[in-house]
Short mmCIF file of C-alpha atoms in Angstrom, two decimals:
data_model
loop_
_atom_site.label_atom_id
_atom_site.label_comp_id
_atom_site.label_asym_id
_atom_site.label_seq_id
_atom_site.Cartn_x
_atom_site.Cartn_y
_atom_site.Cartn_z
CA MET K 60 102.19 124.66 88.00
CA SER K 61 102.48 126.14 84.51
CA ASP K 62 102.11 123.85 81.53
CA PHE K 63 104.86 125.58 79.55
CA ASP K 64 107.90 127.82 79.96
CA LEU K 65 106.78 130.36 77.37
CA VAL K 66 103.75 131.09 75.22
CA VAL K 67 103.87 133.63 72.38
CA ARG K 68 100.57 134.79 70.89
CA GLY K 69 100.16 136.62 67.58
CA ASN K 70 99.67 136.12 63.84
CA ILE K 71 101.71 133.01 63.09
CA VAL K 72 103.47 133.00 59.71
CA GLU K 73 104.33 129.60 58.23
CA ARG K 74 105.69 128.72 54.84
CA ASP K 75 102.24 127.77 53.53
CA ARG K 76 99.73 129.71 55.65
CA ILE K 77 99.12 132.51 58.14
CA ILE K 78 97.28 131.69 61.36
CA THR K 79 95.49 134.73 62.78
CA ASP K 80 95.56 134.96 66.59
CA GLY K 81 97.55 131.79 67.03
CA TRP K 82 99.95 130.77 69.78
CA VAL K 83 103.16 128.82 70.15
CA ALA K 84 104.07 127.13 73.44
CA VAL K 85 107.63 126.32 74.48
CA ARG K 86 109.02 123.77 76.89
CA GLU K 87 112.74 123.12 77.50
CA GLY K 88 113.80 125.05 74.41
CA ARG K 89 111.53 123.26 71.94
CA VAL K 90 108.12 123.99 70.45
CA ALA K 91 105.83 121.85 72.58
CA ALA K 92 102.33 122.81 71.39
CA ARG K 93 100.46 125.17 69.08
CA GLY K 94 96.93 126.39 68.76
CA VAL K 95 94.47 129.18 68.02
CA GLY K 96 92.66 131.55 70.36
CA ALA K 97 92.95 131.25 74.15
CA ALA K 98 96.48 130.21 75.10
CA PRO K 99 97.48 127.71 77.83
CA SER K 100 99.18 128.70 81.05
CA ALA K 101 102.91 129.34 81.06
CA ARG K 102 105.59 130.85 83.26
CA GLU K 103 105.84 133.68 80.73
CA HIS K 104 103.27 135.00 78.28
CA VAL K 105 104.12 137.31 75.38
CA ASP K 106 101.13 139.03 73.83
CA ALA K 107 102.15 139.91 70.27
CA ARG K 108 98.65 140.20 68.85
CA GLY K 109 98.70 142.59 65.91
CA MET K 110 102.26 141.52 65.15
CA TRP K 111 103.77 138.68 63.13
CA VAL K 112 105.27 135.61 64.81
CA MET K 113 107.61 133.57 62.62
CA PRO K 114 110.44 131.02 62.86
CA GLY K 115 113.96 132.30 63.42
CA VAL K 116 115.85 133.25 60.26
CA LEU K 117 118.78 131.19 59.00
CA ASP K 118 121.23 133.43 57.17
CA GLY K 119 122.84 130.98 54.78
CA GLN K 120 125.88 133.11 53.90
CA VAL K 121 127.78 134.84 56.71
CA HIS K 122 131.48 135.83 56.64
CA SER K 123 132.23 136.88 60.21
CA GLY K 124 135.94 136.07 60.07
CA SER K 125 137.02 137.31 56.64
CA GLN K 126 139.03 140.17 58.16
CA ALA K 127 141.25 139.26 61.13
CA ASN K 128 140.60 141.23 64.32
CA GLN K 129 137.60 142.99 62.76
CA GLU K 130 134.35 141.31 63.78
CA GLY K 131 134.44 137.60 64.56
CA LEU K 132 131.73 135.16 65.50
CA GLY K 133 130.60 136.65 68.80
CA TRP K 134 130.22 140.20 67.55
CA ALA K 135 128.42 139.07 64.40
CA SER K 136 126.04 136.95 66.46
CA ARG K 137 124.85 140.07 68.34
CA ALA K 138 123.91 141.70 65.03
CA ALA K 139 122.23 138.46 64.01
CA ALA K 140 120.01 138.47 67.11
CA ALA K 141 119.03 142.09 66.41
CA GLY K 142 118.07 141.08 62.86
CA GLY K 143 115.95 138.07 63.81
CA VAL K 144 118.65 135.65 62.64
CA THR K 145 118.74 132.74 65.06
CA THR K 146 121.15 130.58 63.03
CA MET K 147 124.17 131.95 61.17
CA VAL K 148 125.58 129.66 58.47
CA GLU K 149 129.24 130.54 58.60
CA MET K 150 131.42 130.56 55.51
CA PRO K 151 134.84 128.89 55.81
CA TYR K 152 137.02 131.69 54.42
CA ASP K 153 138.44 132.98 57.68
CA ASP K 154 141.52 135.21 57.83
CA PRO K 155 144.30 134.06 57.76
CA GLU K 156 143.41 130.37 57.22
CA PRO K 157 140.21 128.89 55.75
CA VAL K 158 138.47 126.01 57.53
CA ALA K 159 139.82 123.15 55.42
CA SER K 160 140.61 120.48 58.05
CA ARG K 161 139.00 118.86 61.07
CA PRO K 162 141.25 120.60 63.66
CA GLN K 163 140.35 123.99 62.18
CA LEU K 164 136.65 123.11 62.34
CA ASP K 165 136.96 121.94 65.94
CA ASP K 166 138.65 125.22 66.86
CA LYS K 167 135.85 127.18 65.23
CA ILE K 168 133.21 125.13 67.05
CA ALA K 169 134.91 125.94 70.37
CA ARG K 170 134.75 129.66 69.55
CA ILE K 171 131.09 129.38 68.58
CA GLU K 172 130.18 127.76 71.87
CA SER K 173 132.13 130.27 73.94
CA ASP K 174 131.35 133.51 72.05
CA CYS K 175 128.01 133.32 70.26
CA HIS K 176 124.55 134.62 71.16
CA VAL K 177 122.77 132.67 68.38
CA ASP K 178 123.24 129.21 66.94
CA VAL K 179 125.77 128.61 64.17
CA ALA K 180 126.24 126.00 61.45
CA CYS K 181 129.47 125.84 59.46
CA TYR K 182 130.57 125.38 55.88
CA GLY K 183 133.91 123.72 55.25
CA THR K 184 136.18 123.97 52.24
CA LEU K 185 139.07 121.99 50.74
CA ASN K 186 142.47 123.29 49.66
CA ASP K 187 145.93 122.20 48.57
CA GLN K 188 147.41 122.45 52.06
CA HIS K 189 145.16 119.82 53.62
CA GLY K 190 144.09 117.98 50.47
CA LEU K 191 140.80 116.60 49.26
CA GLU K 192 141.09 113.77 51.77
CA ALA K 193 140.24 116.26 54.53
CA ALA K 194 136.61 116.10 53.37
CA ALA K 195 135.86 113.00 55.45
CA GLY K 196 137.00 114.60 58.70
CA LEU K 197 135.02 117.78 58.01
CA ILE K 198 131.88 115.78 57.27
CA GLU K 199 132.31 113.73 60.45
CA GLY K 200 132.97 116.96 62.36
CA GLY K 201 129.59 118.36 61.39
CA VAL K 202 129.92 120.81 58.49
CA CYS K 203 126.57 121.57 56.84
CA GLY K 204 128.00 122.08 53.35
CA PHE K 205 131.15 122.79 51.35
CA LYS K 206 132.12 126.03 49.63
CA PHE K 207 134.45 126.51 46.69
CA SER K 208 135.20 129.27 44.21
CA THR K 209 135.88 129.47 40.50
CA PHE K 210 137.67 132.79 41.17
CA GLU K 211 140.72 133.53 43.30
CA ALA K 212 139.86 136.39 45.65
CA SER K 213 142.86 135.55 47.85
CA PRO K 214 145.56 132.96 47.04
CA ASN K 215 145.47 131.31 50.47
CA ARG K 216 142.20 132.34 52.08
CA PHE K 217 139.89 132.25 49.03
CA PRO K 218 141.57 130.35 46.15
CA ARG K 219 140.28 129.38 42.74
CA VAL K 220 139.52 125.66 42.39
CA GLU K 221 140.01 124.49 38.84
CA GLU K 222 137.18 122.56 37.28
CA ASP K 223 138.82 119.12 37.25
CA ILE K 224 139.69 119.41 40.95
CA LEU K 225 136.22 120.72 41.66
CA MET K 226 134.78 117.66 39.97
CA GLU K 227 136.83 115.33 42.17
CA ALA K 228 135.77 117.24 45.29
CA PHE K 229 132.11 116.94 44.26
CA ARG K 230 132.56 113.17 43.83
CA LEU K 231 133.97 112.82 47.33
CA ILE K 232 131.22 114.92 48.93
CA ALA K 233 128.23 113.52 47.00
CA PRO K 234 127.61 110.43 49.23
CA SER K 235 127.25 112.64 52.32
CA GLY K 236 124.21 114.41 50.88
CA LEU K 237 125.77 117.80 51.66
CA ALA K 238 125.55 120.58 49.09
CA CYS K 239 128.59 121.83 47.18
CA GLY K 240 128.25 125.61 47.02
CA VAL K 241 130.39 127.53 44.54
CA HIS K 242 131.22 131.21 44.05
CA ASN K 243 130.21 131.59 40.38
CA GLN K 244 132.70 133.84 38.57
CA ASP K 245 134.82 133.12 35.50
CA GLN K 246 138.35 134.11 36.49
CA GLU K 247 139.98 134.54 33.10
CA LEU K 248 137.31 136.85 31.68
CA THR K 249 137.17 138.86 34.91
CA ARG K 250 140.91 139.52 34.96
CA LYS K 251 141.01 140.28 31.24
CA ASN K 252 138.27 142.89 31.54
CA ILE K 253 139.71 144.54 34.66
CA LYS K 254 143.21 144.73 33.15
CA ARG K 255 141.88 146.39 30.01
CA MET K 256 139.78 148.91 31.95
CA VAL K 257 142.50 149.82 34.46
CA GLU K 258 144.96 150.42 31.62
CA ALA K 259 142.40 152.75 30.02
CA GLY K 260 141.78 154.60 33.29
CA ASP K 261 138.16 153.40 33.29
CA THR K 262 137.82 152.84 37.05
CA GLY K 263 134.89 155.02 38.20
CA TRP K 264 131.78 154.15 40.20
CA ASP K 265 130.08 152.33 37.29
CA ALA K 266 133.11 150.40 36.03
CA PHE K 267 132.72 147.35 38.29
CA LEU K 268 129.38 146.42 36.73
CA ARG K 269 130.68 146.81 33.20
CA ALA K 270 133.76 144.69 33.97
CA HIS K 271 131.65 141.85 35.37
CA THR K 272 129.48 141.02 32.40
CA PRO K 273 126.56 138.58 32.55
CA LEU K 274 128.70 136.09 30.61
CA ILE K 275 131.23 135.97 33.48
CA GLU K 276 128.55 134.89 35.93
CA ASN K 277 126.49 132.67 33.65
CA LEU K 278 129.42 130.62 32.31
CA ALA K 279 130.51 129.81 35.86
CA THR K 280 126.95 129.02 36.95
CA SER K 281 126.59 126.59 34.05
CA ALA K 282 129.87 124.88 34.92
CA ILE K 283 128.78 124.36 38.54
CA TYR K 284 125.58 122.60 37.54
CA GLU K 285 127.29 120.52 34.86
CA ILE K 286 129.87 119.27 37.37
CA GLY K 287 126.98 118.40 39.68
CA ALA K 288 125.28 116.50 36.87
CA GLN K 289 128.47 114.58 36.12
CA THR K 290 129.05 113.58 39.74
CA GLY K 291 125.57 113.26 41.27
CA ALA K 292 126.46 115.88 43.89
CA ARG K 293 124.10 118.60 45.09
CA ALA K 294 125.39 121.57 43.07
CA HIS K 295 124.60 125.02 44.45
CA ALA K 296 125.29 128.48 42.99
CA VAL K 297 125.71 130.72 46.03
CA HIS K 298 124.86 134.21 44.80
CA VAL K 299 122.98 134.45 41.53
CA SER K 300 122.23 138.01 40.45
CA LEU K 301 120.84 137.29 36.98
CA SER K 302 117.57 135.86 35.74
CA ARG K 303 119.51 133.68 33.32
CA GLY K 304 121.07 131.86 36.28
CA PHE K 305 117.60 130.77 37.39
CA GLU K 306 116.81 129.61 33.87
CA ILE K 307 120.00 127.52 33.85
CA CYS K 308 119.22 126.03 37.26
CA ASN K 309 115.69 125.16 36.15
CA MET K 310 117.07 123.33 33.11
CA TYR K 311 119.17 121.06 35.32
CA ARG K 312 116.35 120.55 37.82
CA GLN K 313 113.96 119.55 35.05
CA ALA K 314 116.53 117.04 33.82
CA GLY K 315 116.51 115.42 37.25
CA HIS K 316 119.76 116.78 38.66
CA LYS K 317 120.28 118.07 42.20
CA ALA K 318 120.56 121.76 41.42
CA SER K 319 119.84 124.52 43.92
CA ILE K 320 120.13 128.29 43.73
CA GLU K 321 120.52 131.23 46.08
CA THR K 322 120.34 134.95 45.64
CA CYS K 323 121.15 137.69 48.13
CA VAL K 324 118.79 140.36 49.37
CA GLN K 325 120.91 143.17 47.91
CA TYR K 326 120.28 141.90 44.36
CA LEU K 327 116.55 142.07 45.05
CA MET K 328 116.50 145.48 46.74
CA LEU K 329 119.34 147.55 45.25
CA ASN K 330 119.94 148.63 41.66
CA HIS K 331 122.88 150.07 39.77
CA GLU K 332 121.23 153.24 38.49
CA GLU K 333 120.01 154.46 41.88
CA HIS K 334 122.01 152.85 44.68
CA THR K 335 125.45 152.32 43.16
CA ARG K 336 125.34 155.85 41.75
CA ARG K 337 124.49 157.12 45.24
CA PHE K 338 126.67 154.93 47.47
CA GLY K 339 129.53 153.99 45.14
CA ALA K 340 131.87 151.35 46.53
CA LYS K 341 129.60 150.68 49.51
CA THR K 342 127.43 148.73 47.09
CA LYS K 343 130.37 146.82 45.61
CA HIS K 344 129.50 143.15 45.94
CA TYR K 345 130.32 140.09 43.94
CA PRO K 346 128.38 139.71 41.73
CA PRO K 347 127.81 143.41 41.12
CA ILE K 348 124.54 145.17 41.86
CA ARG K 349 122.66 144.90 38.57
CA PRO K 350 120.43 147.35 36.66
CA LYS K 351 116.86 147.79 37.86
CA ALA K 352 115.46 145.80 34.94
CA GLU K 353 117.46 142.76 36.06
CA MET K 354 116.46 143.30 39.69
CA ASP K 355 112.80 143.25 38.65
CA LEU K 356 113.31 139.97 36.77
CA LEU K 357 114.74 138.34 39.90
CA TRP K 358 111.47 139.04 41.71
CA THR K 359 109.61 136.94 39.13
CA HIS K 360 111.68 133.94 40.22
CA ILE K 361 110.96 134.67 43.87
CA ALA K 362 107.23 134.94 43.12
CA ASN K 363 107.38 131.64 41.19
CA ASP K 364 109.06 129.93 44.18
CA GLU K 365 112.12 129.00 42.10
CA CYS K 366 114.75 130.19 44.60
CA THR K 367 116.13 127.77 47.19
CA PHE K 368 116.76 130.54 49.71
CA VAL K 369 117.82 134.18 50.10
CA SER K 370 120.86 135.20 52.18
CA SER K 371 122.80 138.34 53.14
CA ASP K 372 126.44 137.50 52.25
CA HIS K 373 127.31 139.50 55.37
CA VAL K 374 130.85 140.80 55.86
CA SER K 375 131.78 143.81 57.99
CA TRP K 376 134.51 145.53 56.00
CA GLY K 377 135.65 148.79 57.52
CA LEU K 378 135.11 151.83 55.31
CA GLU K 379 138.88 152.14 54.93
CA ARG K 380 138.46 149.23 52.50
CA LYS K 381 135.75 151.07 50.54
CA GLN K 382 137.38 154.50 50.12
CA PHE K 383 139.38 154.20 46.87
CA ASP K 384 138.54 156.21 43.76
CA ASN K 385 139.58 153.21 41.68
CA VAL K 386 136.57 150.95 42.22
CA PHE K 387 138.62 147.81 41.59
CA GLN K 388 140.78 148.50 44.65
CA ASN K 389 137.81 148.36 47.03
CA SER K 390 136.73 145.22 48.87
CA SER K 391 133.54 143.46 47.77
CA GLY K 392 130.72 142.91 50.24
CA GLY K 393 129.04 144.62 53.14
CA PRO K 394 127.14 144.11 56.39
CA GLY K 395 123.72 142.49 56.17
CA LEU K 396 122.71 140.46 59.22
CA GLU K 397 120.42 143.17 60.58
CA THR K 398 118.81 144.07 57.25
CA LEU K 399 118.15 140.64 55.68
CA LEU K 400 114.73 140.11 57.29
CA PRO K 401 113.29 143.66 57.19
CA ALA K 402 114.60 144.26 53.66
CA PHE K 403 113.28 141.01 52.19
CA TRP K 404 109.94 141.33 54.00
CA THR K 405 109.62 144.86 52.62
CA GLY K 406 110.50 143.72 49.11
CA CYS K 407 107.88 140.98 49.23
CA ALA K 408 105.27 143.46 50.43
CA GLU K 409 106.18 145.92 47.68
CA HIS K 410 105.77 143.17 45.08
CA GLY K 411 102.46 141.85 46.46
CA ILE K 412 104.05 138.62 47.75
CA SER K 413 102.74 137.05 50.95
CA PRO K 414 104.81 136.95 54.17
CA THR K 415 104.71 133.16 53.78
CA MET K 416 107.42 133.61 51.14
CA VAL K 417 109.62 135.27 53.77
CA VAL K 418 109.43 132.09 55.84
CA LYS K 419 110.05 129.92 52.77
CA GLN K 420 113.13 131.87 51.69
CA LEU K 421 114.68 132.87 55.02
CA CYS K 422 113.69 129.98 57.30
CA TRP K 423 112.48 126.73 55.80
CA GLY K 424 114.47 126.94 52.56
CA PRO K 425 117.93 127.28 54.13
CA ALA K 426 117.04 124.78 56.89
CA GLN K 427 116.22 122.14 54.29
CA HIS K 428 119.19 123.01 52.13
CA PHE K 429 121.72 122.62 54.95
CA LEU K 430 119.97 119.50 56.36
CA LEU K 431 118.95 121.35 59.52
CA GLU K 432 115.17 121.02 59.21
CA HIS K 433 115.07 118.50 62.06
CA ARG K 434 115.65 121.49 64.37
CA LYS K 435 115.41 124.74 62.43
CA GLY K 436 113.28 126.66 59.96
CA SER K 437 109.76 126.03 61.31
CA LEU K 438 107.55 126.31 64.38
CA ASN K 439 106.54 122.67 64.17
CA VAL K 440 106.16 120.78 67.43
CA GLY K 441 109.57 119.35 68.33
CA ALA K 442 111.57 122.03 66.52
CA ASP K 443 113.89 124.39 68.35
CA ALA K 444 111.87 127.31 69.73
CA ASP K 445 113.59 129.90 67.56
CA ILE K 446 110.92 132.59 67.39
CA VAL K 447 110.94 136.09 65.93
CA ILE K 448 108.30 138.71 66.60
CA VAL K 449 108.02 141.16 63.73
CA LYS K 450 106.28 144.49 64.27
CA PRO K 451 104.56 146.29 61.37
CA GLU K 452 106.25 149.69 61.31
CA THR K 453 107.42 152.01 58.56
CA TYR K 454 110.81 153.64 59.12
CA ARG K 455 114.04 154.48 57.33
CA PHE K 456 116.99 152.32 58.23
CA ASP K 457 119.76 154.10 60.14
CA PRO K 458 122.99 152.03 60.37
CA SER K 459 124.62 154.37 62.90
CA ASN K 460 123.26 152.21 65.72
CA SER K 461 124.18 148.90 64.13
CA LEU K 462 125.36 146.05 66.33
CA SER K 463 127.76 144.88 63.60
CA ALA K 464 131.43 145.77 63.74
CA VAL K 465 130.71 148.65 61.32
CA THR K 466 128.02 151.32 61.30
CA TRP K 467 127.49 151.78 57.57
CA SER K 468 125.14 150.03 55.17
CA SER K 469 124.13 150.20 51.53
CA PHE K 470 120.55 150.06 52.89
CA GLU K 471 121.04 153.41 54.63
CA ASP K 472 117.83 155.47 54.49
CA ARG K 473 115.92 152.63 52.78
CA GLU K 474 112.32 152.53 53.93
CA PHE K 475 111.43 149.25 55.66
CA GLN K 476 107.95 148.09 56.61
CA VAL K 477 108.74 145.86 59.59
CA ARG K 478 111.00 145.94 62.63
CA VAL K 479 112.34 143.01 64.69
CA GLU K 480 110.57 143.38 68.03
CA ALA K 481 112.03 140.28 69.73
CA THR K 482 114.21 137.26 68.97
CA TYR K 483 114.14 134.01 70.93
CA VAL K 484 116.82 131.34 70.50
CA ARG K 485 115.60 127.95 71.74
CA GLY K 486 113.02 129.71 73.88
CA GLN K 487 115.45 132.16 75.45
CA LEU K 488 115.11 135.89 74.80
CA ALA K 489 118.15 137.02 72.81
CA TRP K 490 116.91 140.45 71.61
CA ASP K 491 114.17 142.59 73.14
CA GLY K 492 113.94 145.16 70.35
CA LYS K 493 116.61 147.37 71.88
CA THR K 494 119.22 145.23 73.63
CA VAL K 495 120.89 141.82 73.34
CA ARG K 496 119.55 139.95 76.36
CA ASN K 497 121.28 136.59 76.38
CA ALA K 498 124.94 135.82 77.12
CA ALA K 499 127.92 134.99 74.95
CA GLY K 500 128.07 131.22 74.83
CA ASP K 501 124.30 130.73 74.81
CA GLY K 502 124.59 129.93 71.11
CA GLN K 503 125.25 126.36 69.99
CA PHE K 504 127.00 124.68 67.07
CA ILE K 505 124.34 122.99 64.94
CA ARG K 506 125.09 119.80 63.01
CA PRO K 507 123.12 118.57 60.00
CA HIS K 508 121.25 115.31 60.05
CA LYS K 509 122.89 112.59 57.99
CA ALA K 510 121.74 111.85 54.45
CA GLY K 511 118.63 109.68 54.54
CA GLU K 512 118.29 109.99 58.31
CA LEU K 513 114.86 111.65 58.17
CA SER K 514 113.50 109.84 55.14
#
């Protein structure tokens, strides 16, 4: 009789070390043992020597439902498996109604457990329709965090929350230990700049960056952390594209406040002068893709281990929403589930940063942040056996074969240094390097542990 269900052998990457010729053994969907050298018996052996073996990625910012009848949870989860993402952290801004009440969360959980190929954790939000009092039901229902915005992208789906209301929401959420994530954009300055530029006919490929000045982002980032300081809540800026944002976060951390910070892989790997000039509205994100000098500064914060985690901000807009000559008419965002891991790994390699930072930023960091580290983010004994095998290989990314709902990417033709060879979700093969192997419904809804539960 075999000791284990599965043993994977290769170079094990952890957040603090690399174990050459190590092995991970799986029993009943959990990591059951680990070691070096000769591996124990198992029903299935995977020899990945010469390759990297790492924990499954948690993508901490996924918008699978932002466009009705476009992608959805199940479809996105297939792309996630192909990208080595074993847990999607789903944003609440679904079309047509955001997840702002317990019944809406329960409905989303049912869809996760019927449609998904990977595991999913969920953000919730609060709005006028259901009131701030809906927070308690969402927390009890298992959300892993709350998301708000200082900018109104859509009156119903993605509204602006004014600062006094935001402060009250933070107060209500603080005792749960969950983070309060906020889209950091000053609304009044944004609209003022866009109005002036549209009236002047200044709407070309480079206008979006110039309209969204550093002040617009940094003022909102500062407000988020100050509200956290006033309330004792865990304040989190969800997509910081500027070095100054990290400086602001560090100020609040050093003062003892619960401040965390996230950037997205596109701000680390794309720049305005090269990629926005080439791809135009395909690279339109919020915040905008910044100049190369700013991109280079962000890497100093990664190297200094000052970032909480890196995400993709995935959303599969069809190109019909990216085709307008007036840049301000195009939708912001793009697909990213399949490129998060290879792009960030490549960026670390290009900057002389160890693969251990990949595990810190894509696995352990988001698991800790969303209170999921009891199951996710590591290959520790007892953790879910979410395992990714990463093959060293140089190639140029071709999105035409993407498993997302769209087959375009602002990473088109970007040279990557690794490829996802296999993805296991709780010990079950979900991606074999070419094909999704598990079934819809094999994914689970993942709840956070309660504040203080693991202390």
